[in-house]
Coordinates of C-alpha atoms in Angstrom, one line a residue:
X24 CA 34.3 -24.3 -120.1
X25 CA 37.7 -23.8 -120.0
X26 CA 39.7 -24.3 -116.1
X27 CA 42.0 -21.4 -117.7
X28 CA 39.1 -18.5 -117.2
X29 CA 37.4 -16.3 -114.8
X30 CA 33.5 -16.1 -114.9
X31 CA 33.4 -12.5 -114.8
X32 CA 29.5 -12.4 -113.5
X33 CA 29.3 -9.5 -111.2
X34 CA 27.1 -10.7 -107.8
X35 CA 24.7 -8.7 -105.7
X36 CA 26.7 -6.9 -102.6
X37 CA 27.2 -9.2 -99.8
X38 CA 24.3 -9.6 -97.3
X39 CA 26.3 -7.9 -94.5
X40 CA 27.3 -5.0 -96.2
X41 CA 23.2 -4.8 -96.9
X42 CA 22.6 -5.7 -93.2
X43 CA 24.4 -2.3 -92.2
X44 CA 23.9 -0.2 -95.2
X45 CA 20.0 -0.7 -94.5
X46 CA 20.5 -0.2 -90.5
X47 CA 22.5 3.0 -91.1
X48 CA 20.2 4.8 -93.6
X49 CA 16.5 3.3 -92.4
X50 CA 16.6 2.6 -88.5
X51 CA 15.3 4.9 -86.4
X52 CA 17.4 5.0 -82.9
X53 CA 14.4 5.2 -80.2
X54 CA 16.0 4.1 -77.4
X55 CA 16.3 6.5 -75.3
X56 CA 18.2 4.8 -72.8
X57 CA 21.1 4.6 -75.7
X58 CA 20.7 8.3 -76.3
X59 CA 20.9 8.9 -72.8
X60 CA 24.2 6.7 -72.6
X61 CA 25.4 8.1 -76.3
X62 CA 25.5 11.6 -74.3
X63 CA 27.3 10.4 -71.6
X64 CA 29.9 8.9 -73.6
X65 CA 29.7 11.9 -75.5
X66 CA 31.3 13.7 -72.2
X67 CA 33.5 10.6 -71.3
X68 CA 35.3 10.5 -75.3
X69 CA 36.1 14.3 -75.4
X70 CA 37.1 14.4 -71.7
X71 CA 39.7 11.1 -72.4
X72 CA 40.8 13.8 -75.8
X73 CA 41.5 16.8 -73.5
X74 CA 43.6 14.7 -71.0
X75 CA 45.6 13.6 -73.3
X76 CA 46.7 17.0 -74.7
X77 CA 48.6 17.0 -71.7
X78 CA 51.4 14.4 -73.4
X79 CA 54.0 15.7 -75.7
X80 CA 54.3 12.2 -77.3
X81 CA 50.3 12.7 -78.4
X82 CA 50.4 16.4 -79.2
X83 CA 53.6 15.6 -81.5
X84 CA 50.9 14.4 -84.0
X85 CA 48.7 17.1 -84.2
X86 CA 48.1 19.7 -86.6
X87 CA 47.9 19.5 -91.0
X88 CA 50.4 17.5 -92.6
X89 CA 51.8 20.6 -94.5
X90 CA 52.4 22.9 -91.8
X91 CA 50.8 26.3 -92.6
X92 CA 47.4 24.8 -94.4
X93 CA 44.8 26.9 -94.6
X94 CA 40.9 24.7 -94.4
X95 CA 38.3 27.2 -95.3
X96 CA 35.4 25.7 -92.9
X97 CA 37.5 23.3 -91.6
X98 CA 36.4 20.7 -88.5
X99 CA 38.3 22.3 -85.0
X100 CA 40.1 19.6 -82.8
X101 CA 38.8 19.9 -79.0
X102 CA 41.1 21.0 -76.7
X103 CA 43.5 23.2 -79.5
X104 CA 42.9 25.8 -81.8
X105 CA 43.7 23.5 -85.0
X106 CA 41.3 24.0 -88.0
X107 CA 41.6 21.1 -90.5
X108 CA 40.2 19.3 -92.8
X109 CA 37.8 16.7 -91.9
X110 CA 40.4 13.5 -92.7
X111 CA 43.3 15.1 -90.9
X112 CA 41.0 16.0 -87.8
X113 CA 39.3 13.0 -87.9
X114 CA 43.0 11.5 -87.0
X115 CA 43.8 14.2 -84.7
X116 CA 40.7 13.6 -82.8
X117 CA 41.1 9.6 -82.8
X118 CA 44.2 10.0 -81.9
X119 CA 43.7 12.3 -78.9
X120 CA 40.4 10.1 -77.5
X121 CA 42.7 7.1 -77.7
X122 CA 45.8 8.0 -76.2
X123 CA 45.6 7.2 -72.8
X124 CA 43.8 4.0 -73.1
X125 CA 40.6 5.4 -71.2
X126 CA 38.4 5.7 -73.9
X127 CA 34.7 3.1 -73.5
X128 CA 35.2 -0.4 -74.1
X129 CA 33.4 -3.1 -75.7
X130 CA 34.6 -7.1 -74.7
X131 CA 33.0 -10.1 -76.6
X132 CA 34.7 -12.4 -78.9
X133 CA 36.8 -9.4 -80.3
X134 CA 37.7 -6.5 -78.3
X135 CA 37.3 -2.8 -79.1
X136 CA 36.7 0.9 -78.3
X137 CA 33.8 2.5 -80.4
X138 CA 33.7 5.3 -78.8
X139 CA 37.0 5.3 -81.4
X140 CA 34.1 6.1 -84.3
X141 CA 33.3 9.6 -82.5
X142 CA 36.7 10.9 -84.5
X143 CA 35.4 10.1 -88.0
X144 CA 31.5 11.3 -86.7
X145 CA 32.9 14.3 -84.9
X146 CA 35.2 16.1 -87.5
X147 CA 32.7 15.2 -90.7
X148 CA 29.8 16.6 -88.7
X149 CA 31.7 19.6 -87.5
X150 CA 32.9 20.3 -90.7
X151 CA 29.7 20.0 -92.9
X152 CA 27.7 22.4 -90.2
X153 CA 30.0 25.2 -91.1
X154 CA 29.9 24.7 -95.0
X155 CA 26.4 24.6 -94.6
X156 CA 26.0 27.7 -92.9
X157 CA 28.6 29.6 -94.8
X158 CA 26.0 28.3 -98.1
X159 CA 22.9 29.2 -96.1
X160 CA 21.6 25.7 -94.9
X161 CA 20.9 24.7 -91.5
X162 CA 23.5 22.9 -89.9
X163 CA 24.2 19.6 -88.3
X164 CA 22.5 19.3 -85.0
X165 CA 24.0 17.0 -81.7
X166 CA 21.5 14.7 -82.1
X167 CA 22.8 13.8 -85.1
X168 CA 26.0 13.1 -83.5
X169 CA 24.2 11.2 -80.9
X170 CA 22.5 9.0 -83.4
X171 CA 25.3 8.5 -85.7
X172 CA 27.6 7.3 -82.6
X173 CA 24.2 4.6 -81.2
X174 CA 24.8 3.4 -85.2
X175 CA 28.7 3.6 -85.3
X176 CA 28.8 1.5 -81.5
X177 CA 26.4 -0.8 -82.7
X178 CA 27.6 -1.8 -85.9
X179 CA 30.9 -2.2 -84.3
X180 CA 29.8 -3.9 -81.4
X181 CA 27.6 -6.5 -83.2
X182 CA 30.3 -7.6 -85.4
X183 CA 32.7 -8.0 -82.8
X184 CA 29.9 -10.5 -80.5
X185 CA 31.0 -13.5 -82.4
X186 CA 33.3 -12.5 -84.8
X187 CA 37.4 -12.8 -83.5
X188 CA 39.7 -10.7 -85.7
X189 CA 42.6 -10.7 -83.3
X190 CA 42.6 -14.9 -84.0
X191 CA 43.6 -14.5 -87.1
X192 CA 46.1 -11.4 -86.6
X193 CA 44.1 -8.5 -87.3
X194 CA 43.8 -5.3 -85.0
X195 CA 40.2 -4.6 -83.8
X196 CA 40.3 -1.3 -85.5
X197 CA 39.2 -2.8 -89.0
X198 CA 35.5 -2.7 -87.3
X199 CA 36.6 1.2 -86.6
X200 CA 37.2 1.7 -90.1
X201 CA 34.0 -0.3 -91.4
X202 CA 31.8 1.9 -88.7
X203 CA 32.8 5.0 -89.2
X204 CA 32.9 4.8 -93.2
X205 CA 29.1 3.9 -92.8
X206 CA 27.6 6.4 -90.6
X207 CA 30.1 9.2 -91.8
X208 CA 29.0 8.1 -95.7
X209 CA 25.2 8.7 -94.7
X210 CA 26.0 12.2 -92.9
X211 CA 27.5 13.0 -96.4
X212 CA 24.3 12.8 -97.8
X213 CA 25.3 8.9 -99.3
X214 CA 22.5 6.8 -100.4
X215 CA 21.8 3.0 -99.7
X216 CA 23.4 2.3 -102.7
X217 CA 26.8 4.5 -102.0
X218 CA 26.4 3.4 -98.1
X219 CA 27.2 -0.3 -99.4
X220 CA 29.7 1.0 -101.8
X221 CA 31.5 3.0 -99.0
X222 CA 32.0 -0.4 -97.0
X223 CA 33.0 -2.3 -99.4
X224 CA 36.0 -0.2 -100.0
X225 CA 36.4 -0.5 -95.9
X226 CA 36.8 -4.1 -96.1
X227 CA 39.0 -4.7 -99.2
X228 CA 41.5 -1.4 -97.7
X229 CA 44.2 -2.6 -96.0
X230 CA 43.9 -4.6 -92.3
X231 CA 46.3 -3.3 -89.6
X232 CA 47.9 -6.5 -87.8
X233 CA 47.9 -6.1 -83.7
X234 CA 51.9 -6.3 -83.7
X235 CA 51.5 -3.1 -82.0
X236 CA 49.7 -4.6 -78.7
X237 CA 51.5 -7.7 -78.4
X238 CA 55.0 -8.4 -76.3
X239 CA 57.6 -7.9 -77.5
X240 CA 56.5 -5.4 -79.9
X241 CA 53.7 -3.0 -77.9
X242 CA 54.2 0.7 -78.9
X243 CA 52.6 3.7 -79.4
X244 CA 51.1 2.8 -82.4
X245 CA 47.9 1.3 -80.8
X246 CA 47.2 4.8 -79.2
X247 CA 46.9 6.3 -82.8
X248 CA 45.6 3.4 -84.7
X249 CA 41.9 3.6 -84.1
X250 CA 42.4 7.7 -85.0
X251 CA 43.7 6.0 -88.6
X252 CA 41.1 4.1 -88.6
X253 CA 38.5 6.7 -88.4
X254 CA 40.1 8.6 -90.8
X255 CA 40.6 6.2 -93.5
X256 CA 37.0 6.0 -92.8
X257 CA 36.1 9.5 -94.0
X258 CA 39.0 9.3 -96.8
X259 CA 36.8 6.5 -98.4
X260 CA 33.9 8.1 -97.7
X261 CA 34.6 11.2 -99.3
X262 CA 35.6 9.1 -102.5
X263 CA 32.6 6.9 -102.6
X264 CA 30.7 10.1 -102.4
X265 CA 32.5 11.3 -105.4
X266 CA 31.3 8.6 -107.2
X267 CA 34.0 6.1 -107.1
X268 CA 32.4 2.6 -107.7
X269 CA 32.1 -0.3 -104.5
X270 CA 33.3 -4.2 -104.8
X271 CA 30.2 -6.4 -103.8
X272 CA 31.5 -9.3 -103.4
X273 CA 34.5 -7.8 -100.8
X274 CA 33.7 -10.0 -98.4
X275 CA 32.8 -13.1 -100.1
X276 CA 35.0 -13.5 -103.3
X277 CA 36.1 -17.2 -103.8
X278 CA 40.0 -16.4 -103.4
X279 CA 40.4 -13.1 -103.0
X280 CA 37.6 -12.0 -100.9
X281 CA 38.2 -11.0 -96.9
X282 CA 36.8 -14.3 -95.7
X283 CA 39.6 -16.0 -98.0
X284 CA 42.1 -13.9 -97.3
X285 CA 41.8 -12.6 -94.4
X286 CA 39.6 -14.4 -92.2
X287 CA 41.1 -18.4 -92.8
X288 CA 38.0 -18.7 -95.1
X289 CA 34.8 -18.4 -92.1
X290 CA 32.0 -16.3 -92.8
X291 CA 30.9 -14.0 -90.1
X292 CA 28.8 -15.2 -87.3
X293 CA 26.2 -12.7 -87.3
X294 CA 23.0 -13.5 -85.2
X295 CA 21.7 -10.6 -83.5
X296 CA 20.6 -7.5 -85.3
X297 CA 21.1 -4.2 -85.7
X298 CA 19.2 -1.9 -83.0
X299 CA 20.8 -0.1 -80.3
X300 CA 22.0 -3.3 -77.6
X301 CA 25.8 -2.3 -77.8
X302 CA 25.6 1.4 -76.8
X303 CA 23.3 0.4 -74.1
X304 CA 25.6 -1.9 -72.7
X305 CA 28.7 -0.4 -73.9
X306 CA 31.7 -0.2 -70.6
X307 CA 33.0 2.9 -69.2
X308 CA 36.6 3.5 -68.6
X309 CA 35.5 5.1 -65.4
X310 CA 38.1 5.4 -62.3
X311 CA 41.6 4.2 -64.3
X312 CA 43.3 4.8 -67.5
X313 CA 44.0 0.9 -67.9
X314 CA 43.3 -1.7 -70.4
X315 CA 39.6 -2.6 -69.5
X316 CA 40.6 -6.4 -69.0
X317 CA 42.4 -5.4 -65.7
X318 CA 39.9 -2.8 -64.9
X319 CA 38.6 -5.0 -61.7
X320 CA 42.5 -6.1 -61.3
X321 CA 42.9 -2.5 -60.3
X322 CA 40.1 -2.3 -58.3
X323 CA 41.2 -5.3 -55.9
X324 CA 44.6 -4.5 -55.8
X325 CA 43.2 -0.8 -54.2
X326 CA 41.4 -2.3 -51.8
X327 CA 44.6 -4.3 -50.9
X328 CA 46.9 -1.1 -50.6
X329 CA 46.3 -0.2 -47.1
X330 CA 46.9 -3.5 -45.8
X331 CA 50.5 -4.3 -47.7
X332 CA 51.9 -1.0 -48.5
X333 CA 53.9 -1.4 -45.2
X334 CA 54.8 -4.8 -45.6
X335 CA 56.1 -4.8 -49.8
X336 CA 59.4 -6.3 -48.1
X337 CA 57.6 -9.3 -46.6
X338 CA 55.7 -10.4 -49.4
X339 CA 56.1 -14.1 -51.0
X340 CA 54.1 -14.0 -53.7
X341 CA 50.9 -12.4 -54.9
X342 CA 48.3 -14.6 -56.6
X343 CA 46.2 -12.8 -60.1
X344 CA 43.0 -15.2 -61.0
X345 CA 41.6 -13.6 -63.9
X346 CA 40.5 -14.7 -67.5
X347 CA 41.3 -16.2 -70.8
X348 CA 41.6 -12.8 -72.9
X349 CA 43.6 -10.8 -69.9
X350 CA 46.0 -13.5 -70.1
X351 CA 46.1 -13.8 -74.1
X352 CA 46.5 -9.8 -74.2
X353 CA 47.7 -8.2 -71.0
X354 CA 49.9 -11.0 -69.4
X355 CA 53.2 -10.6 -69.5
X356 CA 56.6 -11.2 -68.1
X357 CA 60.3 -8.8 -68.9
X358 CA 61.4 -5.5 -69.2
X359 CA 58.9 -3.2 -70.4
X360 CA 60.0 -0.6 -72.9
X361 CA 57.3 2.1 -73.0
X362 CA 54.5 3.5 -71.4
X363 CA 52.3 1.5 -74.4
X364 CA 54.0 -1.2 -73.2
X365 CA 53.4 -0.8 -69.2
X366 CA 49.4 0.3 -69.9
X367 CA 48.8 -3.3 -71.5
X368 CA 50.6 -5.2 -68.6
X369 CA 48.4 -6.7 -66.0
X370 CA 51.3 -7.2 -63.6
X371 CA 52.2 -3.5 -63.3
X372 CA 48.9 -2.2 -63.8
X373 CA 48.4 -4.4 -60.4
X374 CA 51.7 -3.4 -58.5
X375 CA 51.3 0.1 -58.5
X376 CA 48.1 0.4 -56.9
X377 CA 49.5 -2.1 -54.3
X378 CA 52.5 0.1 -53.8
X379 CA 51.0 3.9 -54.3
X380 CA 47.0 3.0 -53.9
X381 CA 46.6 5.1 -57.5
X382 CA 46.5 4.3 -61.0
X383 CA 46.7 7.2 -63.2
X384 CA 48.2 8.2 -66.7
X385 CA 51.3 9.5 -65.3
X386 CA 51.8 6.5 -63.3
X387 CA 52.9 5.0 -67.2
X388 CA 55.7 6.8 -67.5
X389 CA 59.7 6.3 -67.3
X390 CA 59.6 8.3 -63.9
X391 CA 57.3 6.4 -61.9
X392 CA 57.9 2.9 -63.6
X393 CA 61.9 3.3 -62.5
X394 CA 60.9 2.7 -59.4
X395 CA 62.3 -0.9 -58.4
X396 CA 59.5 -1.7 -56.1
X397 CA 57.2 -2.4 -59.5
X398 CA 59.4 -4.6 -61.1
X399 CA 60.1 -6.1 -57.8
X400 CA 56.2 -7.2 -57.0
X401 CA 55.4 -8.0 -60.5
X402 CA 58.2 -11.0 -60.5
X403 CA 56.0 -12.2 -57.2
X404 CA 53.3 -12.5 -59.1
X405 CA 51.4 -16.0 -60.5
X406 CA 49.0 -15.6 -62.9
X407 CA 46.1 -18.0 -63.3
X408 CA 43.0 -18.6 -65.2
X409 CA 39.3 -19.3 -63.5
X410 CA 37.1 -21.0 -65.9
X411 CA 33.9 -19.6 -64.7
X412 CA 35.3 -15.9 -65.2
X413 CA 36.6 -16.8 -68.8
X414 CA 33.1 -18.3 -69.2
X415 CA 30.8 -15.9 -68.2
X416 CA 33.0 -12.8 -69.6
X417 CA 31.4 -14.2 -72.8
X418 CA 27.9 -14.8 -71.9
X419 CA 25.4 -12.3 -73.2
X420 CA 23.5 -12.1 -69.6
X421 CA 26.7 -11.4 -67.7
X422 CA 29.7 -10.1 -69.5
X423 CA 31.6 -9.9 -66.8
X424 CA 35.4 -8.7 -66.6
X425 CA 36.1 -10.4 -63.4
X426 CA 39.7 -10.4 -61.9
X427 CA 40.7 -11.2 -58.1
X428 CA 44.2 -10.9 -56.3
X429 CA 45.3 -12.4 -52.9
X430 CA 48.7 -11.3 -51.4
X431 CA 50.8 -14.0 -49.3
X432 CA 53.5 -13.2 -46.5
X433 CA 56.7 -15.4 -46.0
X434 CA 55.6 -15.2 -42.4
X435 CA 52.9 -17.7 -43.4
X436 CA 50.2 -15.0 -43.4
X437 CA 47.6 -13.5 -46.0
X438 CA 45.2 -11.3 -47.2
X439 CA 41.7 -12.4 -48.0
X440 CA 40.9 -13.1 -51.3
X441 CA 39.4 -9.6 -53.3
X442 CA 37.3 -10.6 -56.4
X443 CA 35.5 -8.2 -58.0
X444 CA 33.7 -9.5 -61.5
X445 CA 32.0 -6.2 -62.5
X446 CA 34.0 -2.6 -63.1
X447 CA 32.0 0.7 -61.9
X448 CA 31.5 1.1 -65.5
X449 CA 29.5 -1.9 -66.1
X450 CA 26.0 -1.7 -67.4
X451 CA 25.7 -3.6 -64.1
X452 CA 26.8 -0.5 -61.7
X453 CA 25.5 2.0 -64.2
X454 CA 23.9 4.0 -61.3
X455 CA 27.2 4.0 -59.0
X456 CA 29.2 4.7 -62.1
X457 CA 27.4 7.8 -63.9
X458 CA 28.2 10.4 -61.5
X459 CA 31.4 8.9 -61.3
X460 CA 31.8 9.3 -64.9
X461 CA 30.1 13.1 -64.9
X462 CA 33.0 13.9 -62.3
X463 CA 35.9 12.4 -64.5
X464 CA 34.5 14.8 -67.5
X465 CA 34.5 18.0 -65.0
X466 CA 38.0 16.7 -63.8
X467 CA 39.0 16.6 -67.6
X468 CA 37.7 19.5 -68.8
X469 CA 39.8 21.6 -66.0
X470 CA 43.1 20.8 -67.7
X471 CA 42.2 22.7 -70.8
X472 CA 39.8 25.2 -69.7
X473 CA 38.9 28.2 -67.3
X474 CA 36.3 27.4 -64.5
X475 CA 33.3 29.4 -66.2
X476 CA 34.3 27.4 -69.6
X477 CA 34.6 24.2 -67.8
X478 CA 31.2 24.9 -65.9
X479 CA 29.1 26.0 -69.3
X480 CA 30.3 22.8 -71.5
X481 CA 29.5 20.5 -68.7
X482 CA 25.9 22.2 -68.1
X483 CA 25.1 22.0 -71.2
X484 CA 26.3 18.6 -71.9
X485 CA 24.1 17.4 -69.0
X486 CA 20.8 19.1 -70.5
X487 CA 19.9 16.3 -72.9
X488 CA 17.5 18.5 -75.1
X489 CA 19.5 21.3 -75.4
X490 CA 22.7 19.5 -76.0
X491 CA 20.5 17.8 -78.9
X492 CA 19.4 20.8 -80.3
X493 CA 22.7 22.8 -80.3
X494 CA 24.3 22.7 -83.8
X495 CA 27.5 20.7 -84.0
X496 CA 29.9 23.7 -85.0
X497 CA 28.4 25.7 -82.0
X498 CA 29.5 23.0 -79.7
X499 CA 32.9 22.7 -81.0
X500 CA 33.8 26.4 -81.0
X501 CA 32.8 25.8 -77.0
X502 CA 36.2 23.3 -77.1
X503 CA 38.4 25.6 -78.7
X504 CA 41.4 27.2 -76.3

């Protein structure tokens, strides 16, 4: 045969899209220890939204594209009185959950949020329970949003264990994208069949680079990229649903598939299944809004505060032992331009608990970060790597985020050493860090709401079977202002 001709023999889909169209339409979730943490994170994701509406530079993005659109049925946004359709306020909702970088957190060999996915799962549910009802069917129930975000984490989560996008460039919201389209293509109603179609088109869309993140370019961008992601998500649902053919071989195509292209031609790594390990073991965002590899940072460095806020003249230097991935992501050195910028630098996320013994949202901004003091104690500050953290940060037993910070005098004099390896919302100090968590979700909910509103959301969001039975467009008239 000719070397001049493509054999044009269609192939069966790609095992993995197989893998999670078959996870996604035929598994069960009967963990109840994941539902139990689903509903949690539930409370944690739409607390993380309504803080954020507190930030012009977020709330600038809200709202229909075309000003004055009208959504018969249309998915609310929590926190606002916006009515859109389900793309726009899956963004919206993304966007919102993302913002302040205190969203849950998943760390393995590529980093992510999945609590991300609730955007996508949140707006499509929302919006579907009010058609319904407006056509006489019963609606969506929270336990399908419960379930759909156990699958969304999970497929998320299991890609990312072995599989490193940002290696080869790509921004950990691609897994976003591929999660949401699945679950949000079955709550359309989508077959096995269209499931597998509807993630093919995920992976062949176009990959967002992680420019955004990375010095000397960090922006805003990454606080809206995961609610693009989500979006997209329910955009290609919504046209695999209207019958728009998939691309088997997406991942796999000699030359132009994503492993070619996109992924210097490896397959995935994919040896664990599909169940419900990730949302079980999925990390909370608990006491700080700051990228989760310096979550433990902050926690030494406010234990330090009492004992060298008086003495911020007198220090030499101040020593940061942390990992491999907070040094590749968060490690950095020069002016920083923005508070996207500040949020993903170790150094200041460290110097101004030393100096203030807080670390919250505001504490990003140009105010605070002009004060010279910061800049001051981050150029006294030596970054180095343990082995055994970077190590066992990636061991399935452990997964550990371990930082620890010890502050040197030029009298000669020191601190003691503070390690911590495990944040309060580690699987690890799950039982210190619920109530923790319940409190950061009452906390939240009193910036957008009146006492008795704030009290009824948060009672009924801690009554597991009534939250499950409540339908979806009930709940989200509870979050409208």
């Amino acid at each position: 045969m000719s070397a001049n001709v493509d054999v044009n023999h269609r192939p069966d889909p790609d095992q993995v899209l197989v893998d999670i169209a078959d996870y996604v339409c035929n598994h069960p979730i009967t963990s109840q220890a994941a539902l139990d943490t689903a509903r949690y994170c539930l409370m944690d994701t739409l607390g993380c939204g309504l803080l954020a509406l507190r930030f012009p530079e977020c709330t600038k993005h809200l709202g229909p594209i075309v000003p004055g659109t009208v959504v018969p049925f249309g998915a609310r946004v929590p926190g606002t009185q916006l009515c859109l359709d389900p793309v726009k306020a899956a963004w919206d909702i993304g966007a919102i959950i993302r913002w302040l970088d205190y969203n849950d957190t998943w760390l393995a060999a590529e980093w992510g949020h999945p609590s991300d996915n609730l955007g996508g799962i949140l707006a499509t549910a929302d919006w579907l329970s009010r058609t319904r009802v407006a056509e006489g069917k019963a609606p969506l129930t929270m336990s399908d949003v419960l379930t759909a975000m156990v699958k969304a984490h999970e497929i998320q989560g299991v890609l990312a264990l072995e599989n490193s996008f940002n290696r080869v460039g790509l921004d950990h919201v691609v897994l976003v994208k591929v999660a949401s389209t699945a679950v949000v293509t079955h709550m359309l109603g989508g077959s096995r069949d269209q499931v597998i179609d509807a993630v093919s088109q995920a992976w062949v869309d176009g990959q967002s680079l992680r420019t955004y993140r990375h010095a000397p370019n960090a922006g805003s961008r990454k606080s809206w990229a995961a609610g693009d992601a989500t979006s997209r998500a329910v955009r290609l649902a919504l046209i695999t649903m209207s019958g728009e053919m998939g691309y088997p071989g997406a991942l796999t195509a000699p030359k132009w598939g994503f492993y070619d292209v996109l992924f210097k031609g490896n397959q995935f790594a994919l040896h664990q299944g599909y169940a419900s390990y990730v949302m079980e073991n999925v990390l909370f965002k608990i006491s700080y809004p700051a990228e989760f590899h310096a979550q433990t940072a902050v926690e030494c460095a406010m234990k330090l505060h009492e004992q060298v806020k008086g003495r911020l003249d007198e220090i030499d230097r101040i020593e940061l032992t942390t990992h491999e991935s907070a040094i590749r992501i968060i490690s950095k050195v020069g002016a920083l331009n923005n508070p996207a910028d500040r949020d993903h630098c170790l150094q200041y996320m460290v110097a101004v608990p030393l100096i203030f013994g807080r670390l919250i949202a505001e504490d990003y901004e140009d105010a605070v970060a002009a004060d010279p003091r910061i800049d001051g104690l981050r150029g006294k500050m030596v970054v180095q790597e343990d082995k055994r953290y970077s190590r066992e940060y990636l061991e399935a037993d452990k997964r550990s985020i371990a930082n620890a910070i010890q502050v040197f005098f030029k009298d000669g004099t020191h601190t003691a050493k503070v390690e911590v390896e495990y944040p309060v919302g580690h699987r690890r100090r799950r039982e210190e860090g619920i109530p923790l968590l319940v409190e950061k979700f009452h906390h939240n909910l009193a910036t957008r709401f009146p006492a008795k509103r704030s009290e009824a959301i948060l009672a009924l969001c801690q009554d597991g079977k009534q939250l499950a039975a409540t339908p979806v467009h009930a709940f989200m008239d509870l979050l409208v202002i």
